[in-house]
Structure formats: C-alpha cells, structure tokens
XYZ file of C-alpha atoms in Angstrom:
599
model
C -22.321 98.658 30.903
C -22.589 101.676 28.652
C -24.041 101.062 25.485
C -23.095 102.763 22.170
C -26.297 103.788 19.912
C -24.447 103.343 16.224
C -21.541 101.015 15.656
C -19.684 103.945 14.394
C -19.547 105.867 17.556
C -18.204 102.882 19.069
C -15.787 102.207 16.424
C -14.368 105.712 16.894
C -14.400 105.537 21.077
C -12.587 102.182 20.578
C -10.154 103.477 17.786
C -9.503 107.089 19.393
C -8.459 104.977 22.909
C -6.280 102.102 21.076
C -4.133 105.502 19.291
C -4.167 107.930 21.912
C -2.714 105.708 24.933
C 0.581 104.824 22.350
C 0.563 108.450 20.940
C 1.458 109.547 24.277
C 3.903 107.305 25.108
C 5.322 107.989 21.884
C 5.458 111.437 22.518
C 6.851 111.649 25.430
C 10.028 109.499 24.541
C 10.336 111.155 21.514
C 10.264 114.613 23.784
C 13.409 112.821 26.044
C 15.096 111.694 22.925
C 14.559 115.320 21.109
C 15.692 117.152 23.729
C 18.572 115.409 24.606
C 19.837 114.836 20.772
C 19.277 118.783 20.743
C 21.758 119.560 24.031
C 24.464 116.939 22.073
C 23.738 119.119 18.864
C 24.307 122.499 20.731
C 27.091 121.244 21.893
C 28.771 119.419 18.969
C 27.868 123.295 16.920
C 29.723 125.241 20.162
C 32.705 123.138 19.943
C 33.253 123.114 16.371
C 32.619 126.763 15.535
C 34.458 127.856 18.731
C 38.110 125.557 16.342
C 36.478 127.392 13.596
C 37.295 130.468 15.440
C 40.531 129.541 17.360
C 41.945 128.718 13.795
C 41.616 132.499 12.826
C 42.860 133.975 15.765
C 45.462 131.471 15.348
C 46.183 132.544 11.710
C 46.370 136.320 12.708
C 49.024 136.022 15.573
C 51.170 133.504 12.935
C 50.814 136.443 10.494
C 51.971 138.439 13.023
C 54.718 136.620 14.406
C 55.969 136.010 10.743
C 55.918 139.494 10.232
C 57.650 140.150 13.156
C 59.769 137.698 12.275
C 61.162 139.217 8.791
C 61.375 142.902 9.887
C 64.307 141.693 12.987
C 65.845 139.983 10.635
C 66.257 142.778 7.634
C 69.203 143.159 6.432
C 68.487 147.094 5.839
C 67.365 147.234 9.646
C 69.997 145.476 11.069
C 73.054 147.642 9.296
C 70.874 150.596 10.783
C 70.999 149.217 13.949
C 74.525 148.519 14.042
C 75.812 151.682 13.421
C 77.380 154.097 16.631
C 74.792 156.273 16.763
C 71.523 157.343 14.943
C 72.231 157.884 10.557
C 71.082 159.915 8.747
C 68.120 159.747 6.535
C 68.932 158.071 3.232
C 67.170 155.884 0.737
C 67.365 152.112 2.286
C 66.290 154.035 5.479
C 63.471 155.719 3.771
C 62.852 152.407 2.148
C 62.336 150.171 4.851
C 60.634 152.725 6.863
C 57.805 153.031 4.167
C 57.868 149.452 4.264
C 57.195 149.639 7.649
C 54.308 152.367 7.262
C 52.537 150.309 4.747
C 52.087 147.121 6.972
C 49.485 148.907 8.992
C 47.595 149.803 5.791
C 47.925 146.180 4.639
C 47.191 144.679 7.564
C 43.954 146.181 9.407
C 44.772 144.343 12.942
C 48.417 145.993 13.128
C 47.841 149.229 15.581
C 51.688 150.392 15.729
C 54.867 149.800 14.898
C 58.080 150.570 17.496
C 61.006 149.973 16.486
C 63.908 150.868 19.153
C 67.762 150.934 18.868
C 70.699 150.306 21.088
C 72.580 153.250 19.028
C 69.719 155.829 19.984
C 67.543 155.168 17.249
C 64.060 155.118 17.240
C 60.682 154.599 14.808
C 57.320 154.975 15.480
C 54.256 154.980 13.653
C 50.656 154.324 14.352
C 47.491 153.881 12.224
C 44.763 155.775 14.590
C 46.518 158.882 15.976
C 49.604 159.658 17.706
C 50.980 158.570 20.621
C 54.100 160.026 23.120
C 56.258 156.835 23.394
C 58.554 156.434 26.424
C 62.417 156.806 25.875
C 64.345 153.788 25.475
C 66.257 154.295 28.511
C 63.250 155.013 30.486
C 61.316 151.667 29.034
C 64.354 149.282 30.247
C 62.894 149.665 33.744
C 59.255 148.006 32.560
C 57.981 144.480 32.920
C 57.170 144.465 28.624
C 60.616 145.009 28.433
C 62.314 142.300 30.639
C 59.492 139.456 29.753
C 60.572 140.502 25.941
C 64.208 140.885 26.710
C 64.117 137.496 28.332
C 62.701 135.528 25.129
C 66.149 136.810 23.208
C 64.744 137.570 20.304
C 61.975 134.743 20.311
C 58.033 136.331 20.095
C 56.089 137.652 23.176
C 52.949 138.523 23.343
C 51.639 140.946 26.268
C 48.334 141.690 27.169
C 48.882 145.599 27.206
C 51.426 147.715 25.689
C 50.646 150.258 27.945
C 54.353 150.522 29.559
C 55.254 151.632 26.013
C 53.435 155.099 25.963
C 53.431 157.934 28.380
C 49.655 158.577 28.859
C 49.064 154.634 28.814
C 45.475 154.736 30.355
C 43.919 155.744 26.691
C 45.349 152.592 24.391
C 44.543 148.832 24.494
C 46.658 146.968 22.752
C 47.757 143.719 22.088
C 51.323 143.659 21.374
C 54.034 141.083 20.083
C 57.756 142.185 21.176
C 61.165 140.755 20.100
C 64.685 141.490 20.803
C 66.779 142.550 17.864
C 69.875 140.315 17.933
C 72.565 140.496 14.818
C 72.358 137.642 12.240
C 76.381 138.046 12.676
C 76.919 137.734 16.093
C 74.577 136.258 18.593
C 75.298 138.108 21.926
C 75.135 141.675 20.192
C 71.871 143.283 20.793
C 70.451 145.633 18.572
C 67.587 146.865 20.169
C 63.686 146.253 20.315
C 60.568 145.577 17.888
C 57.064 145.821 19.223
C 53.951 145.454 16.736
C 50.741 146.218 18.299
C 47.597 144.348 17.188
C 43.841 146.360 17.958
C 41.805 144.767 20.316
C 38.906 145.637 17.735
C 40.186 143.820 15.129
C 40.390 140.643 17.239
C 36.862 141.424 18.549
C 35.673 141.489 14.633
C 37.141 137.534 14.086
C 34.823 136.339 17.130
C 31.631 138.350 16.108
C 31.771 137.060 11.937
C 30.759 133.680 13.615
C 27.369 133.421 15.024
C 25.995 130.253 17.396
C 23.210 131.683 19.179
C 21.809 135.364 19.127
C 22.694 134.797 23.347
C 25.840 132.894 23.288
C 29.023 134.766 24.074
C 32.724 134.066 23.379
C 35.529 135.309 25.137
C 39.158 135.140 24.212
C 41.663 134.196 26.927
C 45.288 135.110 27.193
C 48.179 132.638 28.389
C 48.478 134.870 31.487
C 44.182 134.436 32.385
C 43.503 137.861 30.613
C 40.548 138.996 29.016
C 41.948 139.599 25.564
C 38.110 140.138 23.797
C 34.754 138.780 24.123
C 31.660 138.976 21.497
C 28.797 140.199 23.621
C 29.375 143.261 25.539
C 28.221 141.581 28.958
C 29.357 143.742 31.726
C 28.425 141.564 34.384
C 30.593 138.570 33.068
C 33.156 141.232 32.295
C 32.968 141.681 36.058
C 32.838 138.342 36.877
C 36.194 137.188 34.917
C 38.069 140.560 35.887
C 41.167 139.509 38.123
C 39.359 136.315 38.443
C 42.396 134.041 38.275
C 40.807 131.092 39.599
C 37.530 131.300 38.090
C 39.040 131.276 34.496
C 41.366 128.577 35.631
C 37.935 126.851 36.477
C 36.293 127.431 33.223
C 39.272 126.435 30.989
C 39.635 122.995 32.327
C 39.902 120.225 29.380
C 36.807 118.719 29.267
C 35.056 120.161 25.945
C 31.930 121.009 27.409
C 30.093 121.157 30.746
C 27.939 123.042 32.704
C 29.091 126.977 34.417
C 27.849 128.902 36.530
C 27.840 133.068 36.728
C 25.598 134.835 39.238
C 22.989 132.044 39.612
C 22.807 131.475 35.972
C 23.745 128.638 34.136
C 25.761 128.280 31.261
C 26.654 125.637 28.630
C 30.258 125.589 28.227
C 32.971 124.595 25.920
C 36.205 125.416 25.295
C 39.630 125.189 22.880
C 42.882 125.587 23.315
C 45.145 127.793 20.217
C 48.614 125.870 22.131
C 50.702 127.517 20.241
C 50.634 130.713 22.101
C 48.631 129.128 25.237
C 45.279 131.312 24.727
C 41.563 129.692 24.886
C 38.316 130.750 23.342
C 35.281 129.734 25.461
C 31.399 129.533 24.620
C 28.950 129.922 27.174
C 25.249 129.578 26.131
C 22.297 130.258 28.594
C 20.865 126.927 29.617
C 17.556 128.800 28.878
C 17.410 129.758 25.865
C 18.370 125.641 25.169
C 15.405 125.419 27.656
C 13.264 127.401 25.055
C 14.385 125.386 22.423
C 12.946 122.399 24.217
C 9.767 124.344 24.865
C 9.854 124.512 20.796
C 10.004 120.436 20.756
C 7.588 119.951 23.154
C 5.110 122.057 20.897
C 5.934 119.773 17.966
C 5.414 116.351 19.887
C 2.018 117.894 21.401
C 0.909 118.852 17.404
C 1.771 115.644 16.422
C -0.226 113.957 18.952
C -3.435 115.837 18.085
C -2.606 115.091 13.872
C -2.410 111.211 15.183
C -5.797 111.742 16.860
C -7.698 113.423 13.684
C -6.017 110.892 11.793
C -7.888 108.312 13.978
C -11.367 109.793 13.703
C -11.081 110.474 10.171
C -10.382 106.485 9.684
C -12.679 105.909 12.300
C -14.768 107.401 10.187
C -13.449 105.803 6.694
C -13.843 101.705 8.404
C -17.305 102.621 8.978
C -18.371 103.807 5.821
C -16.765 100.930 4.149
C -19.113 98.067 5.846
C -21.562 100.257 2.768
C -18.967 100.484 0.312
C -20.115 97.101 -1.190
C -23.358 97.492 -0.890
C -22.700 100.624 -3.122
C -20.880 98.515 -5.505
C -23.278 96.143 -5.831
C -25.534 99.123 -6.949
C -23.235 100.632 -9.604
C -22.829 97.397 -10.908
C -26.530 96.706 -11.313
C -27.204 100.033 -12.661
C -24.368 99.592 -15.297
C -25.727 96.100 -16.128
C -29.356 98.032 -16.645
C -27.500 100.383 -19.016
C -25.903 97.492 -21.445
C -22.525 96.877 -19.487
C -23.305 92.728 -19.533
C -19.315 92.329 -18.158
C -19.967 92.861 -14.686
C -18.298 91.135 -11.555
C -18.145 92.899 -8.295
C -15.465 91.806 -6.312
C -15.839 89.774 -3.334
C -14.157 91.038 -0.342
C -15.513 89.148 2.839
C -17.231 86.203 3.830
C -20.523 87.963 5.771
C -23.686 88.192 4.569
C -22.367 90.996 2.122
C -20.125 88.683 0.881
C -22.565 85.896 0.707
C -24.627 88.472 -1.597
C -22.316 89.402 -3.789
C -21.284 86.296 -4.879
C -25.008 85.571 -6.126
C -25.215 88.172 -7.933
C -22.152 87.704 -9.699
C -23.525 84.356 -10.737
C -26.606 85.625 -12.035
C -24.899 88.267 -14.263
C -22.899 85.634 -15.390
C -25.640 83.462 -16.331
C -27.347 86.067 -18.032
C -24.739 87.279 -19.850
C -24.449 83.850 -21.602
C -27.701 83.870 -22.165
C -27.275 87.058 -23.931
C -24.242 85.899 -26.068
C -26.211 82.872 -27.258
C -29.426 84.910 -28.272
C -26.408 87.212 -30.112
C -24.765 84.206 -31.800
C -28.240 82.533 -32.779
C -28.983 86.041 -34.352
C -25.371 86.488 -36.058
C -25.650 82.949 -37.361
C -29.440 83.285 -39.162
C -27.630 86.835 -41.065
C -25.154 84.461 -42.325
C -27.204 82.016 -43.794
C -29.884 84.361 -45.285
C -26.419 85.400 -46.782
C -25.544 82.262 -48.055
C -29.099 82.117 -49.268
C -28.683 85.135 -51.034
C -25.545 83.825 -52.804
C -27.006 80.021 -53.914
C -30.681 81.195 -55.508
C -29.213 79.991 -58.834
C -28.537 76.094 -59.015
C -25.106 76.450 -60.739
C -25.508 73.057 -62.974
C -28.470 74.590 -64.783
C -26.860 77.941 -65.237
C -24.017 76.789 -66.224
C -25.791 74.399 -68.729
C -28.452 76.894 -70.101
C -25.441 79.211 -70.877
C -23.518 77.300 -72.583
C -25.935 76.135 -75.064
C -27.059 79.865 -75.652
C -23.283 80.952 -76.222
C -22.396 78.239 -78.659
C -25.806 78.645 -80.478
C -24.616 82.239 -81.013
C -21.669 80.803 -82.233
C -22.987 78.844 -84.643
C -25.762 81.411 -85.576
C -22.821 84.184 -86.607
C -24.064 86.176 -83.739
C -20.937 87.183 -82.029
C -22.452 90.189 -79.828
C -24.494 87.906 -78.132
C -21.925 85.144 -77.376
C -19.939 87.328 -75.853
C -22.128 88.642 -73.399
C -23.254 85.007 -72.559
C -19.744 84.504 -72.097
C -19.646 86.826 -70.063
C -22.552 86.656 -67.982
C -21.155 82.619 -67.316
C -18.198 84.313 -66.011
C -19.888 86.481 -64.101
C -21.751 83.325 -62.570
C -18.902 80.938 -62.326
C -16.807 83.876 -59.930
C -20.085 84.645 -57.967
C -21.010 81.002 -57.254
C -17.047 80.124 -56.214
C -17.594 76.524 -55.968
C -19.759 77.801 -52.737
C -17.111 79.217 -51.031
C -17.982 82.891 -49.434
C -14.676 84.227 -49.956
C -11.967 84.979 -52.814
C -9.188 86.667 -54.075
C -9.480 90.203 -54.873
C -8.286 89.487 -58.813
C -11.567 87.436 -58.688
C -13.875 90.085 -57.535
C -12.068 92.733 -60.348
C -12.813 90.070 -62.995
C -16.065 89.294 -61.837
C -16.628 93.298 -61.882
C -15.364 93.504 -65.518
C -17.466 91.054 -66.617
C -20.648 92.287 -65.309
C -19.728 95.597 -66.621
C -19.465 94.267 -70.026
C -23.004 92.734 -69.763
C -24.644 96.087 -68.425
C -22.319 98.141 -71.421
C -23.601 95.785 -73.946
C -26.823 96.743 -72.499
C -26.459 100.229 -72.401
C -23.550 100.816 -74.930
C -23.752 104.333 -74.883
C -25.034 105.174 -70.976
C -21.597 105.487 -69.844
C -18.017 104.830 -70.004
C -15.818 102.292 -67.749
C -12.172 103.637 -66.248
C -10.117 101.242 -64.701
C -7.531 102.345 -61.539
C -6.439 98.943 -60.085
C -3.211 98.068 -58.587
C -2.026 95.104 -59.482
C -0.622 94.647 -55.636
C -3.689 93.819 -54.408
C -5.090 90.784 -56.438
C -3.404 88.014 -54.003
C -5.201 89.772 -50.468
C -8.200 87.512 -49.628
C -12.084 89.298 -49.258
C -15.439 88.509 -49.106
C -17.148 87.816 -52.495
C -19.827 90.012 -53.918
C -18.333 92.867 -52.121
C -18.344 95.744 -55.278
C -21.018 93.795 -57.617
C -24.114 95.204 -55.642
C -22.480 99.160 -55.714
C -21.692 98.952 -59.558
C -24.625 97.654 -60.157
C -26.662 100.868 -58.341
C -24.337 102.787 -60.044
C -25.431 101.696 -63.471
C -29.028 101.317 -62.861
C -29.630 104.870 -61.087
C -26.596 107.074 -61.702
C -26.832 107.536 -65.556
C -30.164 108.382 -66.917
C -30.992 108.316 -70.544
C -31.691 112.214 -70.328
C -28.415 113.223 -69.168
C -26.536 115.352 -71.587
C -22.527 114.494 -70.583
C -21.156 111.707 -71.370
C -21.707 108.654 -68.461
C -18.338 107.659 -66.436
C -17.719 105.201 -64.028
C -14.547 105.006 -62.442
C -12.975 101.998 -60.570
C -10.095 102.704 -58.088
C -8.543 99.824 -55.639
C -5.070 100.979 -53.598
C -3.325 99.938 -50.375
C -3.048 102.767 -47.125
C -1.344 101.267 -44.123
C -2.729 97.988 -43.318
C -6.172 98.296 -45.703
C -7.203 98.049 -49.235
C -9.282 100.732 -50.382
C -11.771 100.476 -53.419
C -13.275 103.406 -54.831
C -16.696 103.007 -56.896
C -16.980 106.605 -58.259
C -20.088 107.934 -61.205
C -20.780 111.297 -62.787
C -24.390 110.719 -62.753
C -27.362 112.403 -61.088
C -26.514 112.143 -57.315
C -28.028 112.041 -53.842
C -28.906 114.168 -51.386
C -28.115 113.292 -47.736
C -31.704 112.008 -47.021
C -31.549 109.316 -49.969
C -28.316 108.359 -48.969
C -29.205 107.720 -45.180
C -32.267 105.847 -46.653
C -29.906 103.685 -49.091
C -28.056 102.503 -46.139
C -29.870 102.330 -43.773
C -33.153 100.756 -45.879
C -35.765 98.537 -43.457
C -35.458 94.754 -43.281
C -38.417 94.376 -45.027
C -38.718 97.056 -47.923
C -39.144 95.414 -51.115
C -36.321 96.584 -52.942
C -32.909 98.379 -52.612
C -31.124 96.054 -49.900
C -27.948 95.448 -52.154
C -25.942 98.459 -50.525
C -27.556 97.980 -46.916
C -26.685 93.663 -46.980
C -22.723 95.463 -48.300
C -22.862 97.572 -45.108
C -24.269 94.911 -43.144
C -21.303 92.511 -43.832
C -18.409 94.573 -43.982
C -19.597 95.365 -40.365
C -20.353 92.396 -39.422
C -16.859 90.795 -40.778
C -14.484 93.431 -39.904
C -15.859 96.162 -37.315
C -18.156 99.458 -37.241
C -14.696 101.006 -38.356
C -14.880 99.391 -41.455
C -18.465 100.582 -42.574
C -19.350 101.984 -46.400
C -18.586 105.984 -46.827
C -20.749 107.316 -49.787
C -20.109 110.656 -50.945
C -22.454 112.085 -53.033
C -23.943 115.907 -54.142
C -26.978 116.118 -56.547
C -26.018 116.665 -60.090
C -22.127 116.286 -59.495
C -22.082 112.786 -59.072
C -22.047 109.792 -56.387
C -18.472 108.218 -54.190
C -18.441 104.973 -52.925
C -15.255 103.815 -50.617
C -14.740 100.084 -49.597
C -12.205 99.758 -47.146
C -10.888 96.108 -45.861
C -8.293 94.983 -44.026
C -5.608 93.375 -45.836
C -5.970 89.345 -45.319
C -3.095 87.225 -46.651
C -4.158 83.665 -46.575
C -7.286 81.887 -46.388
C -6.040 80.432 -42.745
C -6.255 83.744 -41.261
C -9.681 84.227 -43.211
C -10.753 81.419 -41.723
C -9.579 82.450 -38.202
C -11.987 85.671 -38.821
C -14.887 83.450 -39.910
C -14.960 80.922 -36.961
C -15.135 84.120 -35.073
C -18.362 85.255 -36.802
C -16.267 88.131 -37.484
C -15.509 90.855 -35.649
C-alpha cells in the first residue's frame, strides 16, 4: 500500500478525491440543467418579442385601416364623388385634397394615395416620386380590383399594388383598398380608395427589436406572401419564394419547434396578428444556441477547478491548524512572561494537545492567585502603616494636655494662646475622627482652617489665607487628611522670611462632572520640574518629605492612577496643587470602595 511521507500530503490526496468525484457530478447536471433552462429561455424571449412585434405591425395596419376608414366616408369626398362628371377645382376640393397630401407627411409608412371615381375623377399623389397610374376603366379588368370590389367597401389588403401602375415592375407596395359606397344609399358606388404602405417602413418595425445578432424574422401575409423579413438572407428568401407549403409548414400553431432550411436547423416560433390573418416567425440557428452552451460548459469547467483550489487551500488550512494550539499555547505564555496574569487558552479537543492545554491553564490559574494574594498582603500592610500614621497621638492624653493648657490661658488673661490651643484641639479632634479613616468634606475644610490659624499665629505676617469653597460640597464623603499634608508644605517651604510680596495662599474646592476638585494654590518661591518629580515621587525610606508622596499614594490607591496629584509649579511665580475625587454620597458606598481596597 502506498504510503504518504507527511500527514498533510495525505490530507490533501484524501480531500482533493472526496471534492473532485461530487464536483463532477455536480457539474455535469448543472451543464444538462443550464443548457436546457437556456433553450426554454431562448424560447420564452423569441415568443414574447416576436407579440412584441406583431402588436406594432398590428397597430400600423389599424392606423391604416382607420384612416382608410374616415377618408370613404368624408362628407367633402363623397359630394365629389357624386357629382355627373369631374368638378371643378374649388376650396372643399382643394381642402380635402391637401388633407390628403399631408397624410403621407404625417404618416412615414403611407407610400400613395389613389383615390378613383365612378364620375371620371381621379387623385393621385405619392411621397417618393411619381408614378403613371392605370385608367380607371383599364384597372376594372385587374385582380386588386375585383378582390377589393368584392369586400364592398370593407378593407383589403394586397400584397402588391402593382396592377395599379403602368410600369409595375419598379414599386413594392403594400396596399389597403376599399370601395367607395354613399353613406345615403347603399348600392350606389362611388368609386375606389387605395393607400399604399412602404415595404421599408414595415421592414424598420421588425429590425427596432433585436433577439439575437443571427435570428431573423419574417412577416407573412394572409395569402403565404413574403411581406418583409429582418435579415437580408437570400437563401431563405429563396427557400420561402412560392413556397406555399413550406410556409404552411412553418406557421403551424405550436409556439415553437424545431425547422429545417438547407440542412440547417432552426429554432422556431411563431404568432398570429388574426385580425388581418398575417404571422411573424423567428428562426434562430440551433448553433449559435449551441455556442451559447459551449459558453456554459466553460463556466461549469471554471467552477470545477475554483472547487478544487478551494480544496487544497483547506487542505492546506486543516493541517496547519493541528499547530494552531500549540501556537496559542505560546502567545499565551509569552503574554503571561510580559505581565498579562489573565490568561486561559481555550480548549478545543480532547488529544494530547488538549490534554496540555488544560494544565497549563491550571497552572496560570494557580499562579495568578498566588499573585493576587502577594498583591493584597502588600495593599493591606500600606493601609495599616496608614492607619499607623493617623493614631501616633493617643487621643485621651491630647485631648487632656490641651485642655488644661487652653483653660490655663484662660485664666492667665492670655487669650492669643487659648485660641490657638483651641485650635490645635480642633485640629486633633477632626484628624483623630473617633478612628474612622474617612469624613465629610466640611470636616476636612474645618480641620484646614484650623491648622491654618495655628501656622498664622505662628507666622502672622508670612502670608495671607483666601478662602474659595463651595458650600455644595461639604455633605460628599473623602478620605481624611487629604489637604492637611499640601498646606502644610505650602506654609513651611513656599513663603520664606526674605520674600519681599506679600505671602498668599489660596484655597479653591468646586464640582466638574462627577468630581470634586480642590485647589491648594501659593505665591511663594516655586519648583522646578526636578524638585517636583522628587516631591512625589520621594524613596520609601528618605527621612523626610513623604507627606505629598503618602497623598499621592492614597488617592491612587483609593480611586485609580486617573485620580493622581497634578502640581503646577514655575520658580519664583509660585506653586498649584489640584486634588481631584470622585464625588461619594454616603458612607455605604464608601464602604463598598474600602472592602475593595480601593480601586
């Protein structure tokens, strides 16, 4: 038994023989159904256009009947065909006769108009060039004139009106003929009309319509003549000339069916215009049909070879996927290796592949765990050192201490001093919050106020306190200490005894969109961009300046990176602080953000 190197060249041998033996049985009754849905379609198109085209051959012999039809019975025509002999010209005679002149300008099939009279009279006019017409007398003796005669005034159509015109071999026309009877009196006859329709004209209603750049159409008579055909084809012209029973053979009633003319075969279809017993008949070469099939055959063949590379090329596509999860094992490790911890390829089979992937899933999810307990242990110590930071004073012996210096000012007279104690327990009493790490905002302001009336009473003439609050925000809920550490660099840093304007330090709170914002803004000596980076972002273990970094730290840590301090500051212009938090209604959703460790 052969045997196949790589199990992708006998995945594609396998796949290319399950398509191709279906491909070409599919092709091949889609080729039978194609062909023989076209041949129904060719002849549906051949029967419909050739109604299309009876309908305006139809419409031109009504016209012309109708026209016929109103000049015999004209009043003006009939009182000038009633008189004894020929009269003279007058008006209504030069009336009607321009009448009759202008039909042939109005109407482009109309070839001539002859109009004889009993009484001798006689009108003639033609639209190409003129023609010597027979006498009256003289005509009696032709057929056109007994098959019209014997109507009585009804229409006929002839095939030629060649018995009306002395040299008759040079014209081929069409003509319609009535006898002239009075309105008044039934069995007086008045004379003759003939109206003469151009062969050309006829010719131009088949040719507008197109089928096939080979089909012909040929217009039949009610006596088997020839009357026009679209494609000058002089050996079917031959064929059909005085061919009585071969026309009678291809006008029989079924609508189409299959003639034949010299060996060659036609498709052929026919109608009927029954009011005047003519036909119109298609005939299409069976091979340029056979050429059309040629063109489906092509088609079926092009889709067969698409269906084959369409094969391969999955062929090709199940083959590389027994690696595809080997390679997503891989991208998933080497996003793990880059920090992505949330990885979890999924498992798509139950092989060995499978098997793998499934323990690997389990050991990213154990280590991820591991990493978000190592990450909670870590977030955990920050927020007790926190807590640490806040309970270094044992309230009871603050509180205790302070009030014995305040109301020993008091009694002492010294009024300066008990206020600042006052204030200072205030200052205290809000920072300790009955060792709670959170607050309203109306706290923090007062606890602000109050430490800025220790550090003025300090340093009465460093600088100069502005107040910009809005009242709005003193019910929204924050973390306490939030503003006390800023200030507090402010004061210490900003204003220096040697400065010669006047200190000012300007406190700003407002609400944009969903946040609070609270502005800490000083006059004083600035920063450049190195000191503030360093203010920020100060080591863990530098002795001193951690008040703005542990700030930064627990905004962050609380509410998001987005939600970090912006300081502004240019040397010798002055320093920008701007807290922004979100705005926290109740101490239930606080609480929801705290069990959280934040954000």
């Amino acid at each position: 038994m052969f045997q196949f190197q790589t199990l992708q060249t006998k995945m594609l041998v396998s796949f290319i023989l399950l398509v191709l033996i279906p491909v070409i049985g599919l092709g091949s009754f889609s080729y039978s159904i194609a062909t023989r849905s076209l041949e129904k379609q060719t002849m549906q198109n051949q029967v419909q256009i050739i109604r299309l085209i009876a309908d305006n051959v139809k419409h031109m012999l009504d016209d012309a009947t109708d026209l016929s039809s109103f000049i015999v019975g004209n009043e003006t025509i009939q009182s000038l065909l009633s008189e004894v002999s020929p009269p003279s010209a007058g008006d209504p005679q030069k009336t009607i006769f321009n009448y009759l002149s202008n039909l042939k300008i109005a109407k482009k099939y109309i070839s001539l108009i002859i109009l004889y009279g009993e009484n001798d009279f006689i009108f003639k006019d033609f639209s190409g060039f003129y023609r010597q017409v027979v006498p009256y007398e003289e005509f009696k003796d032709s057929p056109l004139y007994m098959a019209t005669a014997a109507l009585d005034g009804q229409p006929h159509l002839d095939y030629s009106g060649s018995s009306l015109f002395i040299y008759a071999h040079n014209y081929n026309d069409i003509v319609l003929g009535r006898r002239i009877v009075s309105l008044y009196d039934a069995d007086k006859k008045l004379g003759m009309f003939f109206l003469g329709m151009n062969r050309d004209a006829i010719r131009e209603a088949i040719q507008d319509v197109q089928i096939s750049r080979t089909t012909n159409l040929l217009l039949f008579d009610d006596n088997y003549h020839l009357v026009a055909s679209k494609l000058d084809d002089k050996e079917m012209s031959k064929h059909f000339k005085d061919n009585v029973n071969g026309i009678k053979q291809l006008l029989q009633p079924n609508q189409t069916w299959m003639y034949e003319i010299e060996n060659k075969k036609y498709l052929a279809a026919n109608t009927s215009i029954e009011a005047y017993g003519w036909h119109i008949v298609s005939l299409t070469p069976m091979e340029d049909i056979q050429k059309q099939y040629g063109i489906v055959l092509s088609s079926t063949i092009i889709l067969s070879f698409s269906l084959l590379l369409v094969a391969i090329v999955m062929s090709i596509l199940l083959s590389k996927g027994i690696t595809l999860p080997i390679k997503k094992l891989l991208r998933s490790m080497n996003n793990f290796k880059r920090g992505d911890f949330n990885q979890k390829v999924p498992v798509e089979s139950k092989d060995e592949i499978g098997l793998l992937t499934q323990k690997y899933n389990e050991m990213v999810a154990q280590l991820n765990e591991l990493i978000q307990k190592v990450y909670i242990s870590q977030t955990n110590q920050k927020m007790i050192e926190l807590r640490t930071l806040q309970a270094q004073i044992e309230p009871h012996f603050l509180y205790n201490t302070l009030d014995y210096i305040f109301f020993s000012s008091k009694i002492n007279g010294d009024n300066h001093t008990a206020k600042v104690v006052q204030s200072l327990s205030e200052l205290f009493r809000l920072s300790l919050n009955k060792g709670e790490d959170y607050y309203k905002l109306e706290n923090e302001i007062n606890q602000i106020k109050a430490y800025i009336s220790i550090q003025h009473a300090r340093f009465p003439s460093r600088f100069t306190p502005i107040w910009d609050i809005d009242a709005a925000i003193g019910h929204f809920i924050t973390m306490k200490l939030l503003l006390q550490p800023i200030v507090e660099n402010a004061i210490l840093h900003a204003f220096e005894p040697e400065m010669e304007r006047q200190g000012v330090l300007l406190l700003r709170s407002y609400v944009q969109g969903n946040d609070i914002v609270c502005i800490v803004q000083d006059n004083g000596k600035g920063m450049d961009p190195d000191q503030v980076k360093q203010l920020l972002y100060i080591p863990v273990r530098s002795k001193g300046g951690y008040g703005l970094r542990n700030v930064n730290e627990r905004l962050q840590m609380m509410f998001g990176p987005a939600y970090a301090l912006q300081i502004n500051s240019t040397p010798d212009v002055g320093t920008t602080v701007i807290v922004r938090i979100p705005m926290i209604e109740n101490e239930a959703q606080w609480g929801k953000l705290y069990e959280s460790h934040g954000h």
